[in-house]
Amino acid sequence: MKPRPVPPAAGQESVWGYPRPAIAEFSSARIVICHAGRIIADTCSSIRTLETSHPPSYYIPLSDIAPNCLHPSDGASFCEWKGSAVYRDVVIGDQTLKRVGWTYPKPTAAFEILRDHVAFYAAHFDQCTVDGEEVIPQAGPFYGGWITARLAGPFKGGPGSEGW
């Protein structure tokens, strides 16, 4: 199925205008992740990755993530542009959220700015916001994009989008 991009409204950007291959850029948007009454991350110094048909993923500096909540997890994955990713669990008291974050310890040269940053799957947390707006997680079990009203789709990850 060939997607039909939705024309962006005033103040929106279309994910169909994002580049391929992907890029990473600094973002001053305030990113906040909350779970179980605790702030897991709060930053105005994230990096967002942009790729055609995908909502942005936000990478948060380690210094803006709650101390002692990140723990190594099992597994790894590979991105043709960013390199090898490893996963992180988030531990809050006696609760462990398995493989909810990922990071690139040795990113490719084009994505060096992602070093010492962690991205998170929004679906696993009580609340994730971009500039105060609660996000909708990108559909699908693998993708980690964050959808806000500032984006026009459709977005890769839902049924029928495998070939986009």
CSV table of N, CA, C and O in Angstrom, one decimal, residues 36 61 153:
chain,number,residue,atom,x,y,z
A,36,ALA,N,5.1,6.2,37.8
A,36,ALA,CA,4.9,5.8,39.2
A,36,ALA,C,5.2,7.0,40.2
A,36,ALA,O,5.8,6.9,41.2
A,61,PRO,N,20.1,13.4,27.3
A,61,PRO,CA,21.4,13.3,27.9
A,61,PRO,C,21.3,12.5,29.2
A,61,PRO,O,20.4,12.7,30.0
A,153,GLY,N,1.0,13.0,9.4
A,153,GLY,CA,1.4,11.7,9.0
A,153,GLY,C,1.0,11.4,7.6
A,153,GLY,O,0.9,12.3,6.8
